[in-house]
DNA sequence: GTCTATAGCGCGATAGAC
DNA sequence: GTCTATCGCGCTATAGAC
């Protein structure tokens, strides 16, 4: 707009490259929201374009196909899923690690509900795009972290519990407040969930997991 | 096939009426499976027809629109959701009632995964078709049953816990084994979940809920 | 890089023969 | 009641002017 030839080489954070990145980010964010709301098939590229404030053709210019854009959205999300499990290390305090993990997962449910919903939708329909991720990264991480939990049990630091199913239940219990927020809110008689609802949910899940592990 | 005028009035379980009912049931079952696998938008009436072994036009003949068929599938499912909560009555034994409820919910996850998936998909995308059900029947039932749980707490029969969030977590923990079965199976290194997986899941959820309620 | 216009096609729904 | 053939819309994707 201002200049026809932005000083690319001098200020690499501005100019064309930055503009492209900014537009891509805008499309990705809009796409995550629309995919979360309507699923892959229910989403139209026109809907994404409208949410991003762009003409439809630009979405295809930046990402090629709807599939490719969906994959890009998913790839961003998968990173968020594994990272918080780093909490679990042999020498961590079990009560602290479990509490911290649940708080992190609940933070994502509250602040990145669309990421959770896109992931849930993908898994619900057979996880066709992320089978590799599930069977490689996620499976390996669960194996490693459940070994840590098992060592805590063997050392008598937490009560005996199936480590893998404990993780599944923690995922389910925290993600349900993002994925099924409408149901939770409606049953609570509200339009949407607020701070206090997430606080109560978090307290309940922490209470349940600590009680299970004999840490109360 | 055999007769042009089946004795409708004499044998109401055979003849045209029964044939219609049988065809409707066949379509409903096929539709539940396809909707579970692909979601509403991802489902084609041709796909349902193929799964039911019928030409596409017949699906429209029996149910009119894809929407109406989807509603019929949902209506069948909603009945299954409320019934098991009848377990919770003032004079029931808390440990037995909670255990029995979790077993029933887990039984549905194992034996009616498609029902769970269709419901999950509907809620995930804003529950546009079942808002009334959520705000009327389900909300009222949760109110009634959480009052029972609260009375158990007041009587010192179970430990203090938020009754409504306890229900949310039980729903999430049990339904996740239907809705996210692919993820669970993949992380466990299997093609699909078997008896022993559901048994381990059930034991873990029961252990967690009883520990939370101070019933161990 | 941005946008308008449109090609091409898959889908829901229906007409009409049987 | 069953089925084939088809209509017409809405969608993904692209061509081509700017």
mmCIF file of N, CA and C (backbone and C1' of nucleotides) in Angstrom, chain C:
data_model
loop_
_atom_site.group_PDB
_atom_site.id
_atom_site.type_symbol
_atom_site.label_atom_id
_atom_site.label_comp_id
_atom_site.label_asym_id
_atom_site.label_seq_id
_atom_site.Cartn_x
_atom_site.Cartn_y
_atom_site.Cartn_z
ATOM 1 P P DG C 1 3.532 -13.136 -1.724
ATOM 2 O "O5'" DG C 1 2.362 -12.094 -1.932
ATOM 3 C "C5'" DG C 1 2.042 -11.605 -3.236
ATOM 4 C "C4'" DG C 1 0.927 -10.622 -3.039
ATOM 5 C "C3'" DG C 1 -0.375 -11.241 -2.497
ATOM 6 O "O3'" DG C 1 -1.082 -10.228 -1.796
ATOM 7 C "C1'" DG C 1 -0.748 -10.487 -4.688
ATOM 8 P P DT C 2 -2.473 -10.462 -1.024
ATOM 9 O "O5'" DT C 2 -3.563 -9.986 -2.062
ATOM 10 C "C5'" DT C 2 -3.731 -8.587 -2.311
ATOM 11 C "C4'" DT C 2 -4.883 -8.395 -3.272
ATOM 12 C "C3'" DT C 2 -6.199 -9.048 -2.809
ATOM 13 O "O3'" DT C 2 -7.164 -8.036 -2.659
ATOM 14 C "C1'" DT C 2 -5.763 -9.494 -5.102
ATOM 15 P P DC C 3 -8.581 -8.405 -1.959
ATOM 16 O "O5'" DC C 3 -9.468 -8.793 -3.220
ATOM 17 C "C5'" DC C 3 -9.843 -7.762 -4.137
ATOM 18 C "C4'" DC C 3 -10.336 -8.388 -5.427
ATOM 19 C "C3'" DC C 3 -11.641 -9.181 -5.311
ATOM 20 O "O3'" DC C 3 -12.711 -8.354 -5.763
ATOM 21 C "C1'" DC C 3 -10.047 -10.170 -6.822
ATOM 22 P P DT C 4 -14.193 -8.948 -5.719
ATOM 23 O "O5'" DT C 4 -14.421 -9.382 -7.229
ATOM 24 C "C5'" DT C 4 -14.197 -8.450 -8.287
ATOM 25 C "C4'" DT C 4 -14.563 -9.078 -9.616
ATOM 26 C "C3'" DT C 4 -15.949 -9.720 -9.685
ATOM 27 O "O3'" DT C 4 -16.497 -9.469 -10.967
ATOM 28 C "C1'" DT C 4 -14.311 -11.361 -10.132
ATOM 29 P P DA C 5 -17.992 -9.942 -11.312
ATOM 30 O "O5'" DA C 5 -17.768 -11.182 -12.273
ATOM 31 C "C5'" DA C 5 -16.748 -11.137 -13.270
ATOM 32 C "C4'" DA C 5 -16.583 -12.530 -13.862
ATOM 33 C "C3'" DA C 5 -17.894 -13.313 -14.011
ATOM 34 O "O3'" DA C 5 -17.921 -13.908 -15.290
ATOM 35 C "C1'" DA C 5 -16.347 -14.569 -12.744
ATOM 36 P P DT C 6 -19.260 -14.706 -15.808
ATOM 37 O "O5'" DT C 6 -18.754 -16.206 -15.803
ATOM 38 C "C5'" DT C 6 -17.415 -16.482 -16.240
ATOM 39 C "C4'" DT C 6 -17.037 -17.889 -15.839
ATOM 40 C "C3'" DT C 6 -18.182 -18.916 -15.922
ATOM 41 O "O3'" DT C 6 -17.628 -20.104 -16.446
ATOM 42 C "C1'" DT C 6 -17.160 -19.095 -13.872
ATOM 43 P P DA C 7 -18.422 -20.850 -17.652
ATOM 44 O "O5'" DA C 7 -17.544 -22.152 -17.874
ATOM 45 C "C5'" DA C 7 -16.121 -22.049 -17.835
ATOM 46 C "C4'" DA C 7 -15.533 -23.132 -16.944
ATOM 47 C "C3'" DA C 7 -16.174 -24.508 -17.138
ATOM 48 O "O3'" DA C 7 -15.117 -25.453 -17.269
ATOM 49 C "C1'" DA C 7 -16.148 -23.936 -14.845
ATOM 50 P P DG C 8 -15.428 -26.899 -17.928
ATOM 51 O "O5'" DG C 8 -15.674 -27.864 -16.684
ATOM 52 C "C5'" DG C 8 -14.665 -27.987 -15.690
ATOM 53 C "C4'" DG C 8 -15.252 -28.728 -14.513
ATOM 54 C "C3'" DG C 8 -16.191 -29.893 -14.892
ATOM 55 O "O3'" DG C 8 -15.728 -31.016 -14.182
ATOM 56 C "C1'" DG C 8 -17.209 -28.484 -13.281
ATOM 57 P P DC C 9 -16.320 -32.469 -14.431
ATOM 58 O "O5'" DC C 9 -16.761 -32.962 -12.985
ATOM 59 C "C5'" DC C 9 -16.160 -32.367 -11.812
ATOM 60 C "C4'" DC C 9 -17.131 -32.456 -10.661
ATOM 61 C "C3'" DC C 9 -18.112 -33.628 -10.766
ATOM 62 O "O3'" DC C 9 -18.294 -34.134 -9.470
ATOM 63 C "C1'" DC C 9 -19.289 -31.661 -10.415
ATOM 64 P P DG C 10 -17.904 -35.725 -9.154
ATOM 65 O "O5'" DG C 10 -18.414 -35.897 -7.654
ATOM 66 C "C5'" DG C 10 -17.973 -34.951 -6.678
ATOM 67 C "C4'" DG C 10 -19.136 -34.565 -5.787
ATOM 68 C "C3'" DG C 10 -20.048 -35.718 -5.389
ATOM 69 O "O3'" DG C 10 -20.323 -35.589 -4.011
ATOM 70 C "C1'" DG C 10 -21.342 -33.979 -6.329
ATOM 71 P P DC C 11 -20.978 -36.765 -3.164
ATOM 72 O "O5'" DC C 11 -22.363 -36.113 -2.755
ATOM 73 C "C5'" DC C 11 -22.375 -34.875 -2.026
ATOM 74 C "C4'" DC C 11 -23.727 -34.255 -2.156
ATOM 75 C "C3'" DC C 11 -24.874 -35.206 -1.818
ATOM 76 O "O3'" DC C 11 -25.366 -34.891 -0.524
ATOM 77 C "C1'" DC C 11 -25.322 -33.866 -3.768
ATOM 78 P P DG C 12 -26.564 -35.737 0.140
ATOM 79 O "O5'" DG C 12 -27.813 -34.818 -0.224
ATOM 80 C "C5'" DG C 12 -27.939 -33.555 0.384
ATOM 81 C "C4'" DG C 12 -29.221 -32.885 -0.080
ATOM 82 C "C3'" DG C 12 -30.508 -33.604 0.332
ATOM 83 O "O3'" DG C 12 -31.479 -32.636 0.687
ATOM 84 C "C1'" DG C 12 -30.364 -33.539 -2.030
ATOM 85 P P DA C 13 -32.896 -33.102 1.274
ATOM 86 O "O5'" DA C 13 -33.780 -33.219 -0.038
ATOM 87 C "C5'" DA C 13 -33.932 -32.059 -0.860
ATOM 88 C "C4'" DA C 13 -34.598 -32.449 -2.168
ATOM 89 C "C3'" DA C 13 -35.885 -33.267 -2.024
ATOM 90 O "O3'" DA C 13 -36.966 -32.447 -2.458
ATOM 91 C "C1'" DA C 13 -34.495 -34.078 -3.784
ATOM 92 P P DT C 14 -38.496 -33.038 -2.411
ATOM 93 O "O5'" DT C 14 -38.703 -33.539 -3.909
ATOM 94 C "C5'" DT C 14 -38.330 -32.661 -4.965
ATOM 95 C "C4'" DT C 14 -38.589 -33.315 -6.303
ATOM 96 C "C3'" DT C 14 -39.908 -34.090 -6.418
ATOM 97 O "O3'" DT C 14 -40.441 -33.808 -7.696
ATOM 98 C "C1'" DT C 14 -38.152 -35.460 -7.085
ATOM 99 P P DA C 15 -42.051 -33.886 -7.861
ATOM 100 O "O5'" DA C 15 -42.151 -34.062 -9.442
ATOM 101 C "C5'" DA C 15 -41.052 -33.702 -10.275
ATOM 102 C "C4'" DA C 15 -40.968 -34.645 -11.481
ATOM 103 C "C3'" DA C 15 -42.286 -35.288 -11.913
ATOM 104 O "O3'" DA C 15 -42.277 -35.354 -13.335
ATOM 105 C "C1'" DA C 15 -40.758 -36.981 -11.313
ATOM 106 P P DG C 16 -43.646 -35.654 -14.148
ATOM 107 O "O5'" DG C 16 -43.518 -37.208 -14.441
ATOM 108 C "C5'" DG C 16 -42.344 -37.697 -15.097
ATOM 109 C "C4'" DG C 16 -42.310 -39.202 -15.013
ATOM 110 C "C3'" DG C 16 -43.687 -39.894 -15.171
ATOM 111 O "O3'" DG C 16 -43.477 -41.097 -15.894
ATOM 112 C "C1'" DG C 16 -42.698 -40.604 -13.208
ATOM 113 P P DA C 17 -44.739 -41.786 -16.668
ATOM 114 O "O5'" DA C 17 -44.155 -43.192 -17.125
ATOM 115 C "C5'" DA C 17 -42.847 -43.272 -17.692
ATOM 116 C "C4'" DA C 17 -42.165 -44.550 -17.219
ATOM 117 C "C3'" DA C 17 -43.011 -45.818 -17.388
ATOM 118 O "O3'" DA C 17 -42.173 -46.887 -17.844
ATOM 119 C "C1'" DA C 17 -42.442 -45.529 -15.098
ATOM 120 P P DC C 18 -42.859 -48.314 -18.228
ATOM 121 O "O5'" DC C 18 -42.972 -49.136 -16.872
ATOM 122 C "C5'" DC C 18 -41.855 -49.918 -16.423
ATOM 123 C "C4'" DC C 18 -42.180 -50.442 -15.045
ATOM 124 C "C3'" DC C 18 -43.329 -51.458 -14.980
ATOM 125 O "O3'" DC C 18 -42.782 -52.779 -14.881
ATOM 126 C "C1'" DC C 18 -43.293 -49.951 -13.119
#
